[in-house]
PDB file of N, CA and C in Angstrom:
ATOM      1  N   MET L 158      -0.368 -21.327 -23.950  1.00 58.00           N
ATOM      2  CA  MET L 158      -0.314 -21.278 -22.779  1.00 58.00           C
ATOM      3  C   MET L 158      -1.635 -20.347 -22.917  1.00 58.00           C
ATOM      4  N   SER L 159      -2.586 -20.909 -21.530  1.00 68.00           N
ATOM      5  CA  SER L 159      -3.587 -20.465 -21.521  1.00 68.00           C
ATOM      6  C   SER L 159      -3.700 -19.739 -20.846  1.00 68.00           C
ATOM      7  N   LEU L 160      -5.152 -19.007 -20.457  1.00 61.00           N
ATOM      8  CA  LEU L 160      -4.938 -18.112 -19.504  1.00 61.00           C
ATOM      9  C   LEU L 160      -5.066 -18.141 -17.848  1.00 61.00           C
ATOM     10  N   LEU L 161      -6.012 -19.814 -17.810  1.00 59.00           N
ATOM     11  CA  LEU L 161      -5.766 -19.993 -17.009  1.00 59.00           C
ATOM     12  C   LEU L 161      -4.062 -20.183 -16.258  1.00 59.00           C
ATOM     13  N   ASN L 162      -3.649 -20.991 -16.835  1.00 65.00           N
ATOM     14  CA  ASN L 162      -2.119 -21.327 -16.494  1.00 65.00           C
ATOM     15  C   ASN L 162      -1.340 -19.797 -16.004  1.00 65.00           C
ATOM     16  N   VAL L 163      -1.721 -18.928 -16.669  1.00 57.00           N
ATOM     17  CA  VAL L 163      -1.385 -17.625 -16.352  1.00 57.00           C
ATOM     18  C   VAL L 163      -1.520 -16.926 -15.185  1.00 57.00           C
ATOM     19  N   VAL L 164      -2.994 -17.176 -14.792  1.00 53.00           N
ATOM     20  CA  VAL L 164      -3.230 -16.627 -13.755  1.00 53.00           C
ATOM     21  C   VAL L 164      -2.502 -17.030 -12.036  1.00 53.00           C
ATOM     22  N   SER L 165      -2.724 -18.469 -12.722  1.00 61.00           N
ATOM     23  CA  SER L 165      -1.999 -19.468 -11.543  1.00 61.00           C
ATOM     24  C   SER L 165      -0.780 -19.477 -11.439  1.00 61.00           C
ATOM     25  N   GLN L 166       0.137 -18.980 -12.198  1.00 61.00           N
ATOM     26  CA  GLN L 166       1.783 -18.668 -12.465  1.00 61.00           C
ATOM     27  C   GLN L 166       1.442 -17.438 -11.679  1.00 61.00           C
ATOM     28  N   ALA L 167       1.056 -16.515 -11.825  1.00 55.00           N
ATOM     29  CA  ALA L 167       1.228 -15.072 -11.402  1.00 55.00           C
ATOM     30  C   ALA L 167       0.839 -14.958 -10.114  1.00 55.00           C
ATOM     31  N   GLY L 168      -0.666 -16.025  -9.616  1.00 56.00           N
ATOM     32  CA  GLY L 168      -0.648 -16.239  -8.233  1.00 56.00           C
ATOM     33  C   GLY L 168      -0.120 -16.600  -7.321  1.00 56.00           C
ATOM     34  N   SER L 169       0.920 -17.133  -7.758  1.00 58.00           N
ATOM     35  CA  SER L 169       2.132 -17.938  -6.865  1.00 58.00           C
ATOM     36  C   SER L 169       3.519 -17.205  -6.968  1.00 58.00           C
ATOM     37  N   MET L 170       3.373 -16.696  -8.175  1.00 56.00           N
ATOM     38  CA  MET L 170       4.591 -15.700  -7.684  1.00 56.00           C
ATOM     39  C   MET L 170       4.346 -14.667  -6.821  1.00 56.00           C
ATOM     40  N   PHE L 171       2.875 -14.126  -6.678  1.00 55.00           N
ATOM     41  CA  PHE L 171       2.716 -13.098  -5.964  1.00 55.00           C
ATOM     42  C   PHE L 171       2.535 -13.287  -4.214  1.00 55.00           C
ATOM     43  N   GLN L 172       2.074 -14.931  -4.671  1.00 58.00           N
ATOM     44  CA  GLN L 172       2.379 -15.493  -3.260  1.00 58.00           C
ATOM     45  C   GLN L 172       3.139 -15.303  -2.826  1.00 58.00           C
ATOM     46  N   ASN L 173       5.083 -15.187  -3.438  1.00 56.00           N
ATOM     47  CA  ASN L 173       6.419 -15.273  -2.369  1.00 56.00           C
ATOM     48  C   ASN L 173       6.272 -13.981  -2.142  1.00 56.00           C
ATOM     49  N   PHE L 174       5.727 -13.323  -2.877  1.00 56.00           N
ATOM     50  CA  PHE L 174       5.888 -11.381  -2.272  1.00 56.00           C
ATOM     51  C   PHE L 174       4.740 -11.333  -1.260  1.00 56.00           C
ATOM     52  N   GLY L 175       3.742 -11.817  -0.997  1.00 53.00           N
ATOM     53  CA  GLY L 175       3.008 -11.352  -0.172  1.00 53.00           C
ATOM     54  C   GLY L 175       3.539 -11.908   1.295  1.00 53.00           C
ATOM     55  N   LEU L 176       4.251 -12.645   1.410  1.00 58.00           N
ATOM     56  CA  LEU L 176       5.069 -12.728   2.855  1.00 58.00           C
ATOM     57  C   LEU L 176       6.086 -11.752   3.286  1.00 58.00           C
ATOM     58  N   GLN L 177       6.103 -10.977   2.536  1.00 65.00           N
ATOM     59  CA  GLN L 177       7.722  -9.596   2.959  1.00 65.00           C
ATOM     60  C   GLN L 177       5.917  -8.325   3.745  1.00 65.00           C
ATOM     61  N   ILE L 178       4.946  -8.313   3.544  1.00 66.00           N
ATOM     62  CA  ILE L 178       4.163  -7.359   4.294  1.00 66.00           C
ATOM     63  C   ILE L 178       2.744  -7.899   4.922  1.00 66.00           C
ATOM     64  N   GLY L 179       2.552  -7.281   5.916  1.00 67.00           N
ATOM     65  CA  GLY L 179       1.679  -7.575   7.157  1.00 67.00           C
ATOM     66  C   GLY L 179       1.864  -8.080   8.133  1.00 67.00           C
ATOM     67  N   PRO L 180       1.137  -8.748   9.237  1.00 67.00           N
ATOM     68  CA  PRO L 180       1.484  -9.027  10.507  1.00 67.00           C
ATOM     69  C   PRO L 180       2.559 -10.319  10.477  1.00 67.00           C
ATOM     70  N   GLN L 181       2.552 -11.331   9.315  1.00 74.00           N
ATOM     71  CA  GLN L 181       3.358 -12.358   9.754  1.00 74.00           C
ATOM     72  C   GLN L 181       4.628 -12.391   9.638  1.00 74.00           C
ATOM     73  N   TYR L 182       4.951 -11.025   8.600  1.00 75.00           N
ATOM     74  CA  TYR L 182       6.700 -10.605   8.236  1.00 75.00           C
ATOM     75  C   TYR L 182       6.640  -9.529   9.572  1.00 75.00           C
ATOM     76  N   ASP L 183       6.023  -8.342   9.512  1.00 78.00           N
ATOM     77  CA  ASP L 183       6.246  -7.523  10.259  1.00 78.00           C
ATOM     78  C   ASP L 183       5.737  -7.050  12.148  1.00 78.00           C
ATOM     79  N   PRO L 184       5.883  -7.494  12.986  1.00 80.00           N
ATOM     80  CA  PRO L 184       5.453  -7.153  14.333  1.00 80.00           C
ATOM     81  C   PRO L 184       4.889  -6.150  14.582  1.00 80.00           C
ATOM     82  N   LEU L 185       5.363  -5.234  13.785  1.00 85.00           N
ATOM     83  CA  LEU L 185       4.798  -3.262  13.838  1.00 85.00           C
ATOM     84  C   LEU L 185       3.748  -3.360  12.934  1.00 85.00           C
ATOM     85  N   PHE L 186       3.441  -4.622  12.263  1.00 84.00           N
ATOM     86  CA  PHE L 186       2.026  -3.498  11.249  1.00 84.00           C
ATOM     87  C   PHE L 186       1.109  -2.860  11.685  1.00 84.00           C
ATOM     88  N   TYR L 187       0.554  -3.840  12.542  1.00 88.00           N
ATOM     89  CA  TYR L 187      -0.633  -2.684  12.781  1.00 88.00           C
ATOM     90  C   TYR L 187      -0.610  -1.650  13.458  1.00 88.00           C
ATOM     91  N   ASP L 188       0.664  -1.651  14.588  1.00 90.00           N
ATOM     92  CA  ASP L 188       0.758  -0.303  15.435  1.00 90.00           C
ATOM     93  C   ASP L 188       0.957   1.027  14.473  1.00 90.00           C
ATOM     94  N   VAL L 189       1.978   0.495  12.971  1.00 91.00           N
ATOM     95  CA  VAL L 189       2.147   1.198  11.475  1.00 91.00           C
ATOM     96  C   VAL L 189       0.965   1.659  11.534  1.00 91.00           C
ATOM     97  N   MET L 190       0.032   0.879  10.911  1.00 91.00           N
ATOM     98  CA  MET L 190      -1.276   0.982  10.193  1.00 91.00           C
ATOM     99  C   MET L 190      -2.027   1.954  11.375  1.00 91.00           C
ATOM    100  N   ILE L 191      -2.146   1.704  12.179  1.00 94.00           N
ATOM    101  CA  ILE L 191      -3.300   2.354  12.763  1.00 94.00           C
ATOM    102  C   ILE L 191      -2.489   4.049  13.540  1.00 94.00           C
ATOM    103  N   TYR L 192      -0.964   4.610  13.272  1.00 95.00           N
ATOM    104  CA  TYR L 192      -0.416   5.224  13.590  1.00 95.00           C
ATOM    105  C   TYR L 192      -0.759   6.201  12.164  1.00 95.00           C
ATOM    106  N   ILE L 193      -0.922   5.786  11.035  1.00 96.00           N
ATOM    107  CA  ILE L 193      -0.861   6.290  10.048  1.00 96.00           C
ATOM    108  C   ILE L 193      -2.500   6.446   9.326  1.00 96.00           C
ATOM    109  N   VAL L 194      -3.520   5.840  10.263  1.00 97.00           N
ATOM    110  CA  VAL L 194      -5.146   6.018   9.760  1.00 97.00           C
ATOM    111  C   VAL L 194      -5.147   7.167  10.907  1.00 97.00           C
ATOM    112  N   GLY L 195      -4.465   6.969  11.823  1.00 97.00           N
ATOM    113  CA  GLY L 195      -5.126   8.018  13.289  1.00 97.00           C
ATOM    114  C   GLY L 195      -4.501   9.596  12.597  1.00 97.00           C
ATOM    115  N   THR L 196      -3.509   9.566  11.930  1.00 97.00           N
ATOM    116  CA  THR L 196      -2.871  10.820  11.438  1.00 97.00           C
ATOM    117  C   THR L 196      -3.617  11.082  10.234  1.00 97.00           C
ATOM    118  N   MET L 197      -4.324  10.412   9.785  1.00 98.00           N
ATOM    119  CA  MET L 197      -5.090  10.856   8.304  1.00 98.00           C
ATOM    120  C   MET L 197      -6.506  11.323   9.227  1.00 98.00           C
ATOM    121  N   LEU L 198      -6.668  10.723  10.037  1.00 98.00           N
ATOM    122  CA  LEU L 198      -8.217  11.155  10.776  1.00 98.00           C
ATOM    123  C   LEU L 198      -8.195  12.520  11.389  1.00 98.00           C
ATOM    124  N   PHE L 199      -7.008  12.749  12.209  1.00 98.00           N
ATOM    125  CA  PHE L 199      -6.369  13.850  12.730  1.00 98.00           C
ATOM    126  C   PHE L 199      -6.284  14.728  12.248  1.00 98.00           C
ATOM    127  N   ALA L 200      -5.761  14.446  10.639  1.00 98.00           N
ATOM    128  CA  ALA L 200      -5.899  15.831   9.930  1.00 98.00           C
ATOM    129  C   ALA L 200      -7.191  16.248   8.992  1.00 98.00           C
ATOM    130  N   VAL L 201      -8.109  15.028   9.231  1.00 98.00           N
ATOM    131  CA  VAL L 201      -9.481  15.809   8.350  1.00 98.00           C
ATOM    132  C   VAL L 201     -10.518  16.454   9.394  1.00 98.00           C
ATOM    133  N   PHE L 202     -10.070  15.796  10.943  1.00 98.00           N
ATOM    134  CA  PHE L 202     -10.638  17.097  11.644  1.00 98.00           C
ATOM    135  C   PHE L 202      -9.669  18.115  11.627  1.00 98.00           C
ATOM    136  N   LEU L 203      -8.955  18.248  11.833  1.00 97.00           N
ATOM    137  CA  LEU L 203      -8.074  19.363  11.876  1.00 97.00           C
ATOM    138  C   LEU L 203      -8.850  20.164  11.056  1.00 97.00           C
ATOM    139  N   LEU L 204      -8.824  19.975   9.531  1.00 97.00           N
ATOM    140  CA  LEU L 204      -8.899  20.555   8.172  1.00 97.00           C
ATOM    141  C   LEU L 204     -11.073  20.725   8.472  1.00 97.00           C
ATOM    142  N   SER L 205     -11.297  20.373   9.157  1.00 96.00           N
ATOM    143  CA  SER L 205     -12.597  20.406   9.255  1.00 96.00           C
ATOM    144  C   SER L 205     -12.908  21.511  10.292  1.00 96.00           C
ATOM    145  N   ALA L 206     -12.345  21.400  10.942  1.00 95.00           N
ATOM    146  CA  ALA L 206     -12.323  22.759  12.371  1.00 95.00           C
ATOM    147  C   ALA L 206     -12.035  23.900  12.023  1.00 95.00           C
ATOM    148  N   ILE L 207     -10.347  24.195  10.991  1.00 93.00           N
ATOM    149  CA  ILE L 207     -10.252  25.273  10.558  1.00 93.00           C
ATOM    150  C   ILE L 207     -11.112  25.465   9.386  1.00 93.00           C
ATOM    151  N   SER L 208     -11.954  25.024   8.820  1.00 90.00           N
ATOM    152  CA  SER L 208     -12.473  25.417   7.522  1.00 90.00           C
ATOM    153  C   SER L 208     -14.163  25.513   8.402  1.00 90.00           C
ATOM    154  N   PHE L 209     -14.304  25.066   9.407  1.00 88.00           N
ATOM    155  CA  PHE L 209     -15.484  25.575   9.956  1.00 88.00           C
ATOM    156  C   PHE L 209     -15.220  27.031  11.017  1.00 88.00           C
ATOM    157  N   TRP L 210     -14.050  27.170  11.085  1.00 87.00           N
ATOM    158  CA  TRP L 210     -13.841  28.562  11.830  1.00 87.00           C
ATOM    159  C   TRP L 210     -14.085  29.585  10.919  1.00 87.00           C
ATOM    160  N   LEU L 211     -13.625  29.316   9.804  1.00 84.00           N
ATOM    161  CA  LEU L 211     -13.276  30.103   8.671  1.00 84.00           C
ATOM    162  C   LEU L 211     -14.502  30.691   7.848  1.00 84.00           C
ATOM    163  N   ARG L 212     -15.682  28.984   8.065  1.00 79.00           N
ATOM    164  CA  ARG L 212     -16.990  29.934   7.976  1.00 79.00           C
ATOM    165  C   ARG L 212     -18.225  30.875   8.451  1.00 79.00           C
ATOM    166  N   ARG L 213     -17.337  30.711   9.937  1.00 76.00           N
ATOM    167  CA  ARG L 213     -18.291  30.892  10.848  1.00 76.00           C
ATOM    168  C   ARG L 213     -17.812  32.949  10.536  1.00 76.00           C
ATOM    169  N   LYS L 214     -16.238  32.703  11.034  1.00 76.00           N
ATOM    170  CA  LYS L 214     -15.457  33.943  11.424  1.00 76.00           C
ATOM    171  C   LYS L 214     -15.327  34.827  10.111  1.00 76.00           C
ATOM    172  N   GLY L 215     -14.712  34.315   8.694  1.00 70.00           N
ATOM    173  CA  GLY L 215     -14.166  34.701   7.582  1.00 70.00           C
ATOM    174  C   GLY L 215     -12.833  34.818   7.672  1.00 70.00           C
ATOM    175  N   LEU L 216     -11.967  35.677   6.230  1.00 74.00           N
ATOM    176  CA  LEU L 216     -10.746  35.581   6.480  1.00 74.00           C
ATOM    177  C   LEU L 216     -10.551  36.811   6.932  1.00 74.00           C
ATOM    178  N   GLY L 217     -11.191  37.902   6.616  1.00 67.00           N
ATOM    179  CA  GLY L 217     -10.585  39.231   6.705  1.00 67.00           C
ATOM    180  C   GLY L 217     -11.147  39.146   8.554  1.00 67.00           C
ATOM    181  N   GLY L 218     -12.235  38.974   9.078  1.00 60.00           N
ATOM    182  CA  GLY L 218     -12.218  39.244  10.243  1.00 60.00           C
ATOM    183  C   GLY L 218     -14.104  39.862  10.036  1.00 60.00           C
ATOM    184  N   GLN L 219     -14.510  40.319  11.120  1.00 58.00           N
ATOM    185  CA  GLN L 219     -15.756  41.130  10.441  1.00 58.00           C
ATOM    186  C   GLN L 219     -16.536  41.708   9.868  1.00 58.00           C
ATOM    187  N   ALA L 220     -15.006  42.389   9.413  1.00 60.00           N
ATOM    188  CA  ALA L 220     -15.832  43.554   8.329  1.00 60.00           C
ATOM    189  C   ALA L 220     -15.544  43.297   7.224  1.00 60.00           C
ATOM    190  N   ALA L 221     -14.944  41.989   6.538  1.00 58.00           N
ATOM    191  CA  ALA L 221     -14.933  41.129   5.239  1.00 58.00           C
ATOM    192  C   ALA L 221     -16.369  40.198   5.388  1.00 58.00           C
ATOM    193  N   LYS L 222     -16.468  39.968   6.110  1.00 60.00           N
ATOM    194  CA  LYS L 222     -17.835  39.554   6.276  1.00 60.00           C
ATOM    195  C   LYS L 222     -19.336  39.918   6.159  1.00 60.00           C
ATOM    196  N   GLU L 223     -19.161  41.017   6.973  1.00 69.00           N
ATOM    197  CA  GLU L 223     -20.413  42.165   6.946  1.00 69.00           C
ATOM    198  C   GLU L 223     -20.639  42.515   5.765  1.00 69.00           C
ATOM    199  N   LYS L 224     -19.343  42.912   4.466  1.00 74.00           N
ATOM    200  CA  LYS L 224     -19.485  43.489   3.526  1.00 74.00           C
ATOM    201  C   LYS L 224     -20.725  42.640   2.354  1.00 74.00           C
ATOM    202  N   TRP L 225     -20.311  41.425   2.624  1.00 75.00           N
ATOM    203  CA  TRP L 225     -20.835  40.649   1.572  1.00 75.00           C
ATOM    204  C   TRP L 225     -22.415  40.576   1.818  1.00 75.00           C
ATOM    205  N   THR L 226     -22.614  39.832   3.678  1.00 78.00           N
ATOM    206  CA  THR L 226     -23.753  40.062   4.212  1.00 78.00           C
ATOM    207  C   THR L 226     -24.873  40.797   3.427  1.00 78.00           C
ATOM    208  N   GLN L 227     -24.185  42.840   3.598  1.00 79.00           N
ATOM    209  CA  GLN L 227     -25.321  43.644   3.398  1.00 79.00           C
ATOM    210  C   GLN L 227     -25.292  43.728   2.417  1.00 79.00           C
ATOM    211  N   GLU L 228     -24.520  43.520   1.037  1.00 85.00           N
ATOM    212  CA  GLU L 228     -24.602  43.321  -0.341  1.00 85.00           C
ATOM    213  C   GLU L 228     -25.775  42.057  -0.607  1.00 85.00           C
ATOM    214  N   LEU L 229     -25.671  41.499   0.235  1.00 83.00           N
ATOM    215  CA  LEU L 229     -26.989  40.025  -0.332  1.00 83.00           C
ATOM    216  C   LEU L 229     -28.609  40.482   0.438  1.00 83.00           C
ATOM    217  N   GLU L 230     -28.211  41.034   1.501  1.00 83.00           N
ATOM    218  CA  GLU L 230     -29.151  41.703   2.185  1.00 83.00           C
ATOM    219  C   GLU L 230     -30.122  42.478   1.406  1.00 83.00           C
ATOM    220  N   LYS L 231     -29.150  43.752   0.835  1.00 86.00           N
ATOM    221  CA  LYS L 231     -29.524  44.266   0.029  1.00 86.00           C
ATOM    222  C   LYS L 231     -30.736  44.047  -1.318  1.00 86.00           C
ATOM    223  N   TYR L 232     -29.545  42.969  -1.847  1.00 87.00           N
ATOM    224  CA  TYR L 232     -30.522  42.302  -2.792  1.00 87.00           C
ATOM    225  C   TYR L 232     -31.523  41.342  -3.144  1.00 87.00           C
ATOM    226  N   PHE L 233     -31.687  40.869  -1.909  1.00 84.00           N
ATOM    227  CA  PHE L 233     -32.848  40.402  -1.096  1.00 84.00           C
ATOM    228  C   PHE L 233     -34.167  41.191  -0.947  1.00 84.00           C
ATOM    229  N   GLN L 234     -33.830  41.934  -0.362  1.00 83.00           N
ATOM    230  CA  GLN L 234     -34.433  43.319  -0.021  1.00 83.00           C
ATOM    231  C   GLN L 234     -35.415  43.828  -1.235  1.00 83.00           C
ATOM    232  N   LYS L 235     -34.379  43.741  -2.333  1.00 85.00           N
ATOM    233  CA  LYS L 235     -35.163  44.347  -3.667  1.00 85.00           C
ATOM    234  C   LYS L 235     -35.813  43.727  -4.288  1.00 85.00           C
ATOM    235  N   GLU L 236     -35.445  42.283  -4.573  1.00 82.00           N
ATOM    236  CA  GLU L 236     -36.404  41.246  -5.071  1.00 82.00           C
ATOM    237  C   GLU L 236     -37.461  40.387  -4.344  1.00 82.00           C
ATOM    238  N   GLN L 237     -37.489  40.737  -2.921  1.00 76.00           N
ATOM    239  CA  GLN L 237     -38.503  40.712  -2.000  1.00 76.00           C
ATOM    240  C   GLN L 237     -37.990  39.038  -1.986  1.00 76.00           C
ATOM    241  N   ILE L 238     -36.607  38.535  -1.680  1.00 78.00           N
ATOM    242  CA  ILE L 238     -36.922  36.657  -1.773  1.00 78.00           C
ATOM    243  C   ILE L 238     -36.945  37.129   0.087  1.00 78.00           C
ATOM    244  N   GLY L 239     -37.225  35.425   0.239  1.00 73.00           N
ATOM    245  CA  GLY L 239     -37.182  34.947   1.328  1.00 73.00           C
ATOM    246  C   GLY L 239     -38.431  35.984   2.358  1.00 73.00           C
ATOM    247  N   LEU L 240     -39.258  36.977   1.787  1.00 65.00           N
ATOM    248  CA  LEU L 240     -40.256  37.554   2.866  1.00 65.00           C
ATOM    249  C   LEU L 240     -41.539  36.292   2.644  1.00 65.00           C
ATOM    250  N   MET L 241     -42.210  36.778   4.010  1.00 66.00           N
ATOM    251  CA  MET L 241     -43.480  36.276   4.212  1.00 66.00           C
ATOM    252  C   MET L 241     -44.052  37.351   3.369  1.00 66.00           C
ATOM    253  N   PRO L 242     -45.327  36.980   2.721  1.00 64.00           N
ATOM    254  CA  PRO L 242     -46.286  37.832   2.316  1.00 64.00           C
ATOM    255  C   PRO L 242     -46.870  39.130   2.585  1.00 64.00           C
ATOM    256  N   ASP L 243     -46.937  38.998   4.335  1.00 63.00           N
ATOM    257  CA  ASP L 243     -47.404  40.307   5.120  1.00 63.00           C
ATOM    258  C   ASP L 243     -46.706  41.266   5.298  1.00 63.00           C
ATOM    259  N   GLU L 244     -45.396  40.917   4.828  1.00 57.00           N
ATOM    260  CA  GLU L 244     -43.861  41.659   5.152  1.00 57.00           C
ATOM    261  C   GLU L 244     -43.671  42.670   4.168  1.00 57.00           C
ATOM    262  N   LYS L 245     -43.916  42.043   2.910  1.00 58.00           N
ATOM    263  CA  LYS L 245     -43.729  42.856   1.380  1.00 58.00           C
ATOM    264  C   LYS L 245     -44.279  44.301   1.875  1.00 58.00           C
ATOM    265  N   HIS L 246     -43.055  45.286   1.253  1.00 58.00           N
ATOM    266  CA  HIS L 246     -43.513  46.111   1.572  1.00 58.00           C
ATOM    267  C   HIS L 246     -44.798  46.957   0.316  1.00 58.00           C
ATOM    268  N   HIS L 247     -45.429  47.800   0.507  1.00 55.00           N
ATOM    269  CA  HIS L 247     -46.364  48.183   0.011  1.00 55.00           C
ATOM    270  C   HIS L 247     -46.197  49.349  -0.856  1.00 55.00           C
ATOM    271  N   TRP L 248     -45.452  50.210  -1.337  1.00 53.00           N
ATOM    272  CA  TRP L 248     -44.994  50.783  -2.482  1.00 53.00           C
ATOM    273  C   TRP L 248     -46.312  51.458  -2.673  1.00 53.00           C
TER     274      TRP L 248
END
């Protein structure tokens, strides 16, 4: 049996099953697909809004965010990162 015969038989077999899904078989196919895609898009929007809120406010409120920003600021001051040349301290 050649590969071409196998492919043609498999194609005709899947053609019989193909009529059981899609707009020809189910009149609510597009409605359900729009519902599923809309639910996924809403979930992505909701997760992005939550992640934006957590990024801006932090998990532990203002105190938790301030602690790591103060540590970072101390490190930047010590290493003089991000300062313009005329802003550096001359000790």
